Coordinates of C-alpha atoms (C1' of nucleotides) in Angstrom, one line a residue:
Chain M
M1 CA 15.2 -22.9 6.7
L2 CA 15.8 -23.7 10.1
I3 CA 16.3 -26.6 12.0
V4 CA 15.4 -27.1 15.5
N5 CA 16.1 -30.6 16.4
R6 CA 15.5 -32.1 13.4
V7 CA 12.0 -30.2 12.7
P8 CA 12.1 -27.4 10.3
V9 CA 11.0 -24.4 12.0
A10 CA 8.5 -23.6 9.5
N11 CA 7.0 -20.2 11.1
S12 CA 9.5 -17.2 10.1
M13 CA 9.0 -15.5 13.4
L14 CA 9.2 -18.8 15.9
A15 CA 11.9 -18.8 13.5
A16 CA 14.4 -15.6 14.4
L17 CA 14.0 -16.4 17.4
P18 CA 16.8 -17.2 19.5
R19 CA 17.4 -20.6 20.2
R20 CA 16.7 -20.3 24.0
E21 CA 13.7 -19.0 23.4
Y22 CA 12.4 -20.8 20.9
Q23 CA 12.8 -23.7 22.9
R24 CA 11.0 -22.9 25.9
L25 CA 8.0 -21.6 23.3
L26 CA 8.2 -24.9 21.6
A27 CA 6.9 -26.7 25.1
G28 CA 4.1 -24.4 24.9
L29 CA 3.5 -25.4 21.6
E30 CA 1.3 -27.5 19.9
P31 CA 1.2 -28.6 16.3
V32 CA -2.1 -28.3 14.3
T33 CA -3.7 -29.1 10.9
L34 CA -5.7 -25.7 9.7
S35 CA -8.3 -26.4 6.7
F36 CA -10.5 -24.3 4.5
G37 CA -12.9 -22.5 5.6
E38 CA -12.0 -22.9 9.5
V39 CA -13.1 -20.0 11.1
L40 CA -10.3 -19.9 14.2
Y41 CA -12.1 -15.9 15.6
E42 CA -15.4 -14.4 15.4
P43 CA -15.4 -10.6 15.9
G44 CA -16.4 -10.2 19.7
E45 CA -15.4 -13.7 21.1
P46 CA -12.6 -14.8 23.6
I47 CA -9.0 -15.6 21.9
R48 CA -8.8 -19.2 22.9
H49 CA -4.9 -19.9 20.6
V50 CA -3.1 -18.0 18.9
Y51 CA -1.4 -19.2 15.6
F52 CA 1.8 -19.4 13.7
P53 CA 0.6 -20.6 10.8
G54 CA 2.9 -22.5 8.9
N55 CA 2.7 -23.4 5.1
S56 CA -1.6 -22.6 6.1
L57 CA -2.6 -18.9 5.2
V58 CA -5.0 -18.2 7.5
S59 CA -7.5 -14.0 6.5
L60 CA -8.5 -11.5 9.1
L61 CA -12.0 -10.4 8.0
T62 CA -14.3 -7.7 8.6
L63 CA -17.6 -8.0 8.7
V64 CA -20.3 -5.2 7.5
E65 CA -23.7 -5.1 7.9
D66 CA -24.3 -8.3 8.6
H67 CA -23.2 -10.7 5.5
L68 CA -20.7 -8.1 3.1
A69 CA -17.0 -9.3 5.2
L70 CA -13.4 -7.9 3.4
E71 CA -10.4 -8.7 4.4
V72 CA -7.9 -6.2 5.7
G73 CA -4.4 -8.8 6.4
M74 CA -3.7 -11.9 5.0
I75 CA -0.9 -13.3 7.6
G76 CA 1.0 -16.1 6.8
R77 CA 5.1 -18.1 8.1
E78 CA 5.5 -14.5 8.0
G79 CA 3.6 -13.6 11.4
M80 CA 1.0 -14.7 14.1
V81 CA -2.6 -15.5 14.9
G82 CA -3.6 -13.6 17.5
I83 CA -1.6 -10.6 17.5
S84 CA -3.7 -8.3 19.7
L85 CA -2.6 -10.6 22.6
A86 CA 0.6 -8.7 22.1
L87 CA -1.9 -5.9 23.1
G88 CA -4.0 -6.8 26.2
I89 CA -6.7 -7.5 24.2
E90 CA -8.2 -10.3 24.6
E91 CA -10.8 -10.3 22.2
S92 CA -11.4 -10.9 18.5
S93 CA -12.2 -7.6 16.4
V94 CA -12.3 -9.6 13.3
R95 CA -12.8 -13.0 12.5
A96 CA -10.1 -15.1 11.7
L97 CA -11.2 -17.1 9.0
V98 CA -8.4 -20.3 7.2
Q99 CA -7.7 -19.2 3.7
G100 CA -5.2 -21.9 2.6
T101 CA -5.2 -25.7 4.3
G102 CA -1.9 -26.5 6.5
T103 CA 0.1 -26.7 9.4
A104 CA 0.6 -24.9 12.3
M105 CA 2.1 -24.4 15.7
R106 CA -0.5 -23.3 18.3
M107 CA -0.7 -21.5 22.5
K108 CA -2.8 -21.4 24.6
T109 CA -3.8 -18.1 25.1
A110 CA -3.4 -17.9 28.3
R111 CA 0.2 -19.8 28.0
F112 CA 1.5 -17.3 25.7
R113 CA 0.7 -13.9 27.7
R114 CA 3.2 -16.1 30.3
E115 CA 5.6 -16.8 27.7
F116 CA 4.3 -13.1 26.4
R117 CA 5.7 -11.6 29.7
K118 CA 8.8 -13.3 30.0
S119 CA 10.4 -13.1 26.2
L120 CA 12.1 -9.6 25.6
P121 CA 12.9 -11.0 22.0
L122 CA 9.2 -12.6 21.0
Q123 CA 8.2 -9.0 22.5
R124 CA 9.9 -7.2 20.2
E125 CA 8.9 -9.5 17.3
L126 CA 5.1 -9.4 17.8
Y127 CA 5.3 -5.2 18.4
R128 CA 7.1 -5.6 15.3
Y129 CA 4.9 -7.2 13.9
T130 CA 1.4 -5.2 15.2
H131 CA 3.6 -2.4 12.7
A132 CA 3.4 -4.3 9.7
L133 CA 0.1 -5.9 10.7
M134 CA -1.2 -2.3 11.1
A135 CA 0.7 -1.1 7.6
Q136 CA -0.7 -4.3 6.0
V137 CA -4.0 -2.9 7.0
T138 CA -3.2 0.7 6.3
Q139 CA -2.2 -0.4 2.8
T140 CA -5.5 -2.2 1.6
A141 CA -7.8 0.5 2.4
A142 CA -5.9 2.4 0.3
C143 CA -5.8 -0.5 -2.2
N144 CA -9.3 -1.0 -1.5
R145 CA -10.0 2.2 -2.4
F146 CA -8.2 3.3 -5.6
H147 CA -7.0 0.4 -7.4
V148 CA -10.1 -1.9 -10.0
V149 CA -10.9 -5.6 -9.4
E150 CA -9.0 -7.2 -11.4
A151 CA -5.5 -5.8 -10.4
R152 CA -6.9 -6.5 -6.6
C153 CA -7.9 -10.3 -7.7
A154 CA -3.7 -10.4 -8.9
R155 CA -3.0 -9.5 -6.0
W156 CA -3.9 -11.0 -3.3
L157 CA -3.2 -14.2 -5.9
M158 CA 0.2 -13.9 -5.7
M159 CA 0.2 -13.0 -1.7
T160 CA -1.8 -15.9 -1.4
R161 CA 1.3 -17.9 -3.2
D162 CA 4.2 -16.1 -1.2
R163 CA 2.4 -17.2 1.9
V164 CA 1.5 -20.8 0.9
R165 CA 4.5 -21.4 -1.5
S166 CA 3.1 -22.6 -4.1
D167 CA 1.4 -22.2 -7.3
R168 CA -1.6 -24.0 -6.9
F169 CA -4.3 -23.6 -4.4
R170 CA -8.1 -24.0 -3.5
L171 CA -10.0 -21.1 -3.7
T172 CA -13.5 -20.6 -5.1
Q173 CA -14.7 -16.8 -6.7
E174 CA -17.6 -16.0 -4.1
F175 CA -14.6 -16.6 -1.4
L176 CA -12.2 -14.5 -3.2
G177 CA -15.1 -12.1 -3.3
H178 CA -15.6 -12.7 0.0
M179 CA -11.6 -11.6 0.4
L180 CA -12.1 -9.1 -2.7
G181 CA -15.9 -7.5 -1.0
V182 CA -17.0 -8.0 -4.5
R183 CA -19.6 -10.2 -5.6
R184 CA -19.0 -13.3 -7.2
V185 CA -19.8 -12.2 -10.9
G186 CA -16.9 -9.7 -10.6
V187 CA -14.4 -11.8 -9.5
T188 CA -15.5 -14.3 -12.9
K189 CA -15.0 -11.7 -14.8
A190 CA -11.6 -10.9 -13.4
A191 CA -10.5 -13.8 -13.7
R192 CA -11.7 -14.6 -17.3
A193 CA -9.9 -11.8 -18.4
L194 CA -5.7 -12.9 -16.2
Q195 CA -6.7 -17.1 -17.8
R196 CA -7.1 -15.0 -21.2
R197 CA -4.2 -13.4 -21.2
K198 CA -2.3 -16.8 -19.4
L199 CA -1.8 -15.6 -16.7
I200 CA -4.0 -18.0 -14.6
S201 CA -5.9 -21.0 -14.3
Y202 CA -8.7 -21.6 -12.7
S203 CA -11.7 -24.7 -12.4
R204 CA -14.3 -24.7 -10.2
G205 CA -12.0 -24.5 -6.3
H206 CA -8.9 -25.7 -7.9
I207 CA -6.7 -22.1 -9.0
R208 CA -3.2 -21.8 -10.5
I209 CA -0.5 -19.8 -11.2
L210 CA 1.3 -20.2 -14.4
D211 CA 3.2 -17.3 -14.9
Q212 CA 4.5 -15.2 -11.6
K213 CA 6.2 -12.5 -13.4
G214 CA 3.4 -11.9 -16.0
L215 CA 0.8 -11.7 -12.7
E216 CA 2.5 -9.6 -10.7
A217 CA 2.9 -7.0 -13.7
A218 CA -0.7 -7.6 -12.8
S219 CA -1.7 -7.0 -9.3
C220 CA -1.4 -3.0 -8.8
S221 CA 1.2 -1.7 -6.8
C222 CA 0.5 -2.7 -2.8
Y223 CA 1.7 -6.2 -3.5
E224 CA 4.9 -5.2 -4.3
I225 CA 4.7 -1.8 -1.3
V226 CA 3.2 -4.6 1.6
K227 CA 6.0 -7.5 0.5
D228 CA 8.2 -5.0 1.3
M229 CA 7.6 -3.8 4.6
H230 CA 7.2 -7.6 6.1
E231 CA 10.4 -7.8 4.3
Q232 CA 11.9 -5.1 5.7
A233 CA 10.7 -5.6 9.1
Q234 CA 12.6 -9.0 9.4
T235 CA 15.6 -6.5 9.3
Chain Z
M1 CA -12.1 17.1 33.1
L2 CA -9.3 15.6 35.3
I3 CA -7.4 19.4 36.8
V4 CA -4.3 19.2 37.5
N5 CA -1.5 21.7 39.6
R6 CA -5.1 24.4 37.7
V7 CA -4.4 23.2 34.5
P8 CA -6.9 20.7 32.6
V9 CA -5.5 17.8 31.4
A10 CA -7.2 18.0 27.5
N11 CA -5.3 14.8 26.6
S12 CA -7.5 11.4 27.5
M13 CA -4.7 9.5 27.6
L14 CA -2.5 11.9 30.1
A15 CA -5.5 11.9 32.2
A16 CA -6.1 8.6 32.5
L17 CA -2.6 7.8 34.4
P18 CA -2.4 7.8 37.4
R19 CA -0.9 11.2 39.1
R20 CA 2.2 10.9 39.8
E21 CA 2.7 8.7 35.9
Y22 CA 1.2 12.0 35.1
Q23 CA 3.0 14.9 36.9
R24 CA 6.9 12.6 36.2
L25 CA 5.3 12.5 32.2
L26 CA 4.8 16.4 32.1
A27 CA 8.4 17.6 32.0
G28 CA 9.0 16.3 28.8
L29 CA 5.4 17.9 27.5
E30 CA 5.6 21.2 25.7
P31 CA 2.4 23.0 25.2
V32 CA 1.7 23.5 21.2
T33 CA -0.5 25.2 19.2
L34 CA -0.8 22.3 15.7
S35 CA -2.4 24.3 13.1
F36 CA -5.1 23.2 9.7
G37 CA -2.3 22.1 6.9
E38 CA 1.0 21.6 9.2
V39 CA 2.8 18.1 8.0
L40 CA 3.4 16.6 11.4
Y41 CA 4.7 13.3 9.8
E42 CA 6.4 12.6 6.9
P43 CA 5.8 8.4 4.9
G44 CA 9.5 7.4 5.2
E45 CA 10.9 10.1 7.8
P46 CA 12.2 9.4 11.4
I47 CA 9.1 10.2 14.0
R48 CA 11.0 13.8 16.2
H49 CA 7.6 13.9 18.6
V50 CA 4.9 12.3 20.0
Y51 CA 2.3 14.2 20.5
F52 CA -1.0 14.7 22.2
P53 CA -3.8 16.5 21.0
G54 CA -6.6 17.9 23.0
N55 CA -8.7 20.2 21.1
S56 CA -6.3 19.6 17.3
L57 CA -7.1 17.3 15.2
V58 CA -4.7 14.8 13.6
S59 CA -5.7 12.5 10.2
L60 CA -3.4 9.7 9.4
L61 CA -2.9 9.9 5.8
T62 CA -1.5 7.1 3.5
L63 CA -0.2 8.0 0.2
V64 CA -1.3 6.8 -3.2
E65 CA 1.1 6.8 -6.5
D66 CA 2.5 10.3 -6.2
H67 CA -1.1 12.4 -5.3
L68 CA -3.7 10.8 -4.3
A69 CA -5.0 10.5 -0.1
L70 CA -6.7 8.8 2.2
E71 CA -7.5 9.4 5.7
V72 CA -7.2 5.8 8.0
G73 CA -7.2 7.4 11.4
M74 CA -8.4 10.5 12.7
I75 CA -6.7 11.2 16.0
G76 CA -7.7 13.3 19.1
R77 CA -7.7 14.2 22.7
E78 CA -8.8 10.3 22.6
G79 CA -5.2 9.7 21.0
M80 CA -1.2 10.3 20.4
V81 CA -0.3 10.8 17.4
G82 CA 3.7 8.9 17.1
I83 CA 1.7 5.5 18.3
S84 CA 4.6 3.4 16.8
L85 CA 7.1 4.2 18.7
A86 CA 5.7 1.9 21.4
L87 CA 5.9 -1.0 19.0
G88 CA 9.7 0.4 18.8
I89 CA 9.0 1.3 15.2
E90 CA 10.9 4.9 15.1
E91 CA 10.1 5.7 11.6
S92 CA 6.4 6.7 10.5
S93 CA 4.9 4.7 7.3
V94 CA 2.1 7.5 6.7
R95 CA 1.1 11.5 6.9
A96 CA 0.2 12.9 9.4
L97 CA -1.7 16.0 8.8
V98 CA -3.1 18.7 11.2
Q99 CA -6.6 18.7 10.7
G100 CA -8.3 20.9 13.2
T101 CA -6.1 23.7 14.4
G102 CA -5.7 24.0 18.8
T103 CA -3.3 22.9 21.5
A104 CA -1.4 19.4 21.7
M105 CA 1.1 18.6 24.2
R106 CA 4.2 16.7 22.8
M107 CA 7.5 14.9 23.9
K108 CA 10.9 14.6 22.6
T109 CA 11.0 10.9 20.6
A110 CA 14.3 10.1 23.0
R111 CA 12.9 11.0 25.1
F112 CA 9.2 9.5 25.2
R113 CA 11.1 6.1 24.8
R114 CA 13.0 6.4 28.6
E115 CA 9.5 7.6 29.8
F116 CA 7.6 4.9 28.3
R117 CA 10.0 2.3 29.0
K118 CA 9.9 3.3 32.3
S119 CA 6.7 3.3 32.8
L120 CA 3.8 0.8 32.7
P121 CA -0.1 2.7 32.8
L122 CA 1.5 4.4 30.2
Q123 CA 2.4 1.2 28.0
R124 CA -0.9 -0.4 29.2
E125 CA -2.6 2.9 27.9
L126 CA -0.8 3.1 24.7
Y127 CA -1.2 -0.3 23.5
R128 CA -4.9 -0.4 24.0
Y129 CA -5.0 2.4 22.5
T130 CA -3.0 0.9 19.3
H131 CA -5.6 -2.0 19.0
A132 CA -8.2 0.8 19.2
L133 CA -6.5 2.5 16.6
M134 CA -5.8 -0.5 14.4
A135 CA -10.0 -1.5 14.7
Q136 CA -10.4 2.6 13.9
V137 CA -8.5 1.7 10.2
T138 CA -10.0 -1.7 9.4
Q139 CA -13.6 -0.1 9.7
T140 CA -12.1 2.5 7.8
A141 CA -11.3 0.3 5.4
A142 CA -14.5 -2.0 5.0
C143 CA -16.7 1.9 4.7
N144 CA -14.6 3.4 2.4
R145 CA -15.1 -0.2 0.6
F146 CA -18.6 -0.5 0.5
H147 CA -20.6 3.4 1.9
V148 CA -21.5 5.9 -0.8
V149 CA -20.3 9.2 -0.5
E150 CA -22.3 10.6 0.9
A151 CA -23.3 9.1 4.1
R152 CA -18.6 9.0 4.6
C153 CA -19.2 12.5 4.2
A154 CA -21.5 13.1 7.3
R155 CA -19.4 10.0 9.6
W156 CA -16.0 12.5 8.8
L157 CA -18.2 15.9 10.2
M158 CA -19.3 13.6 12.8
M159 CA -16.2 12.6 13.9
T160 CA -14.4 14.8 13.3
R161 CA -17.2 17.4 15.5
D162 CA -16.6 14.9 18.8
R163 CA -12.9 14.8 18.5
V164 CA -12.8 19.3 18.6
R165 CA -16.0 19.7 20.5
S166 CA -17.1 22.5 18.3
D167 CA -20.1 22.6 15.4
R168 CA -18.1 25.0 13.5
F169 CA -14.5 24.2 12.3
R170 CA -12.5 25.0 9.0
L171 CA -12.2 22.6 6.2
T172 CA -12.5 23.0 2.0
Q173 CA -14.2 20.4 0.0
E174 CA -10.7 19.9 -1.7
F175 CA -9.3 19.0 1.3
L176 CA -12.6 16.4 2.9
G177 CA -12.3 14.7 -0.8
H178 CA -8.3 13.6 0.1
M179 CA -9.4 12.7 3.5
L180 CA -12.6 10.6 1.9
G181 CA -10.3 9.6 -1.7
V182 CA -12.6 11.3 -3.6
R183 CA -12.6 13.9 -5.7
R184 CA -13.4 17.3 -4.9
V185 CA -16.8 17.4 -6.7
G186 CA -17.7 14.0 -5.6
V187 CA -17.4 16.3 -1.7
T188 CA -20.0 19.1 -3.5
K189 CA -22.0 16.7 -4.5
A190 CA -22.9 15.4 -1.3
A191 CA -22.2 18.6 1.3
R192 CA -25.1 20.3 -0.9
A193 CA -27.0 17.5 -0.4
L194 CA -26.5 18.0 3.2
Q195 CA -27.0 21.0 3.5
R196 CA -30.8 21.0 2.0
R197 CA -31.6 18.9 4.3
K198 CA -30.6 21.2 6.4
L199 CA -28.0 19.4 8.6
I200 CA -25.0 21.8 7.9
S201 CA -23.9 24.4 6.8
Y202 CA -21.0 24.9 4.2
S203 CA -19.6 28.0 2.6
R204 CA -15.9 28.7 1.9
G205 CA -13.7 26.4 4.0
H206 CA -15.8 27.3 6.8
I207 CA -18.6 24.6 8.4
R208 CA -20.7 24.3 10.2
I209 CA -23.6 21.5 11.8
L210 CA -26.5 22.5 12.6
D211 CA -28.6 19.5 13.3
Q212 CA -26.7 16.6 14.6
K213 CA -29.3 13.9 15.5
G214 CA -30.3 14.6 11.6
L215 CA -26.3 14.3 10.4
E216 CA -25.6 11.6 12.7
A217 CA -28.9 9.5 10.8
A218 CA -27.3 10.2 7.9
S219 CA -23.4 8.8 8.9
C220 CA -23.4 5.0 8.1
S221 CA -22.9 2.3 10.6
C222 CA -19.5 2.6 10.8
Y223 CA -19.6 6.2 13.6
E224 CA -21.2 4.4 16.3
I225 CA -18.7 1.3 15.6
V226 CA -16.1 3.7 16.5
K227 CA -17.2 5.3 18.2
D228 CA -18.4 2.7 21.0
M229 CA -14.8 1.2 20.1
H230 CA -13.1 3.7 21.8
E231 CA -15.5 4.4 24.2
Q232 CA -14.9 0.8 25.1
A233 CA -10.4 0.9 24.7
Q234 CA -11.4 3.8 28.1
T235 CA -12.9 1.4 30.3
Chain H
dA1 C1' -12.7 49.5 -6.1
dG2 C1' -10.7 46.5 -8.4
dG3 C1' -7.9 42.5 -9.3
dG4 C1' -6.6 38.1 -8.4
dC5 C1' -7.3 33.9 -6.0
dA6 C1' -8.8 30.6 -3.7
dT7 C1' -13.4 27.5 -3.6
dT8 C1' -18.1 26.3 -4.8
dG9 C1' -21.7 24.9 -8.7
dT10 C1' -22.6 22.8 -13.1
dG11 C1' -22.8 20.1 -16.5
dC12 C1' -21.1 15.2 -19.9
dG13 C1' -20.1 11.2 -21.6
dC14 C1' -17.9 7.2 -19.7
dT15 C1' -17.1 3.1 -16.3
dA16 C1' -16.9 0.1 -13.0
dG17 C1' -19.4 -2.4 -10.5
dC18 C1' -24.2 -3.6 -8.6
dG19 C1' -28.3 -6.5 -8.7
dC20 C1' -30.5 -10.2 -9.9
dA21 C1' -32.1 -14.0 -13.3
dC22 C1' -30.1 -17.8 -15.2
dA23 C1' -28.0 -21.0 -18.6
dT24 C1' -24.3 -24.0 -18.0
dA25 C1' -20.9 -26.7 -16.6
dC26 C1' -18.6 -29.9 -13.7
dT27 C1' -18.2 -33.6 -9.1
dG28 C1' -18.9 -36.0 -6.0
dT29 C1' -22.2 -39.4 -3.8
dG30 C1' -25.5 -42.8 -3.7
Chain A
dC1 C1' -24.9 -43.4 -14.0
dA2 C1' -28.3 -41.0 -12.2
dC3 C1' -28.4 -37.0 -9.2
dA4 C1' -28.2 -33.1 -7.0
dG5 C1' -25.2 -30.0 -5.5
dT6 C1' -21.8 -26.9 -6.6
dA7 C1' -18.7 -23.9 -9.2
dT8 C1' -19.0 -21.0 -13.1
dG9 C1' -20.4 -18.4 -17.4
dT10 C1' -23.7 -14.7 -19.5
dG11 C1' -26.7 -10.9 -20.0
dC12 C1' -29.2 -7.0 -18.6
dG13 C1' -31.0 -2.2 -17.0
dC14 C1' -28.7 0.7 -13.6
dT15 C1' -25.8 3.8 -10.7
dA16 C1' -22.4 5.9 -7.7
dG17 C1' -18.6 7.5 -9.3
dC18 C1' -14.5 9.1 -12.4
dG19 C1' -12.2 13.1 -16.2
dC20 C1' -12.4 16.6 -17.8
dA21 C1' -13.7 21.5 -18.2
dC22 C1' -15.7 25.4 -17.7
dA23 C1' -18.7 28.9 -15.3
dA24 C1' -19.8 31.9 -10.4
dT25 C1' -18.6 34.0 -6.5
dG26 C1' -17.3 34.8 -2.5
dC27 C1' -12.5 36.9 0.2
dC28 C1' -8.1 39.2 0.4
dC29 C1' -5.2 42.8 -0.5
dT30 C1' -3.3 45.7 -2.6

DNA sequence: AGGGCATTGTGCGCTAGCGCACATACTGTG
DNA sequence: CACAGTATGTGCGCTAGCGCACAATGCCCT
């Protein structure tokens, strides 16, 4: 991990910037802790800050008719929340929900706009990431259409694991149901199946991945596809 | 419709450019006819041209495990095919398939890259459209998850109608099945239901919309949402 | 006119996931 | 330590859509 001024740069997007660019950006960045359940954006509302997650995790949700939700994107250390600003859109079209408590760096919209205009490397990074996110949304769309809940569930857990870099995290089944767009009971069933296969342990909102390899095998191919995409986008 | 040199500018993205910008761009644009079934891009392959559809219609498809396909975006006169170039990505991540025979203007990738760098208005347009397309993909993802085939079918027909500006067009049920990610038989059933309700007539690849209002009512709310989004993006 | 192909229609058993309702844990709080 | 609230487990009937197989109908070409 890149170290600047003895502080590790947790976000890989920031870490990929040239030293000087990063230093300048840093002046406008404020370290924050994002906590589970926090809502960063609502659809139709102005974006006040952009966020560069460290070990925190943010989900992008689209809302359908009243209460139903569906996750279309997951943003961790590899990305930025508020990417539509790079496209000149200052209003979110999705809900951004903190899924994993953790660190992040944030910057006010106005400042970000200025910095973005000035920094070509930042532009380059963000445009690339926009594309990766688009591909992620695309893949998720197909996944939601074709794959069974158990596999999607496994994929979700693996993706979360990669982003928070931990085998344990908080998460209720109700919540996961909203992510996958299925009933809570559907998650219960899938989770129990995974538990019986000794891939995870699940208890009252605390989940633990016991067998990473096994869980990966249990998830649909989308896991690997999205992973490869993001790795490719970094080069 | 904007008229330049007595030629109507069918693509609204081009039409929205300042006259001078448009004139310059025109030198690199080549009018082509896109025909039903033509594949413009394949996933993983380099993008050779960008396309500005006139009354043609192009679908973006994501491929899942071998043969299954799913439409994630639909591009007509309101957009451009090959938008990832605006993000610096020269390789398509989806299949781009001509869904409706018609006119388009195209430009070679290298040339487009140069023009894009030079023209701020073009950049602005394309970034906005990128966002709109992302929103469309998002909405489609949710739609595929939550709505029944008949409503999605109706939405698809309405969206097509808007883009080709005609109440009749070619389309087999097999094909529509690939778009919606369902079996052909599922489409047959939905189409027959719509036909019985006198909303459409359907015969051997030739479809006709009989009752636009009725069909709109039969489609899910996603139709209106996506429509509003694109209209919003034009202002 | 007729053969062949593309397209659409139908039937049948099956499964994943839904909606609803209720039972059973665990856990933090006063 | 009881209680309330949150989280998980289970059961049941139902439906949309699946996979498979085959029939029927129109269209094009020779």
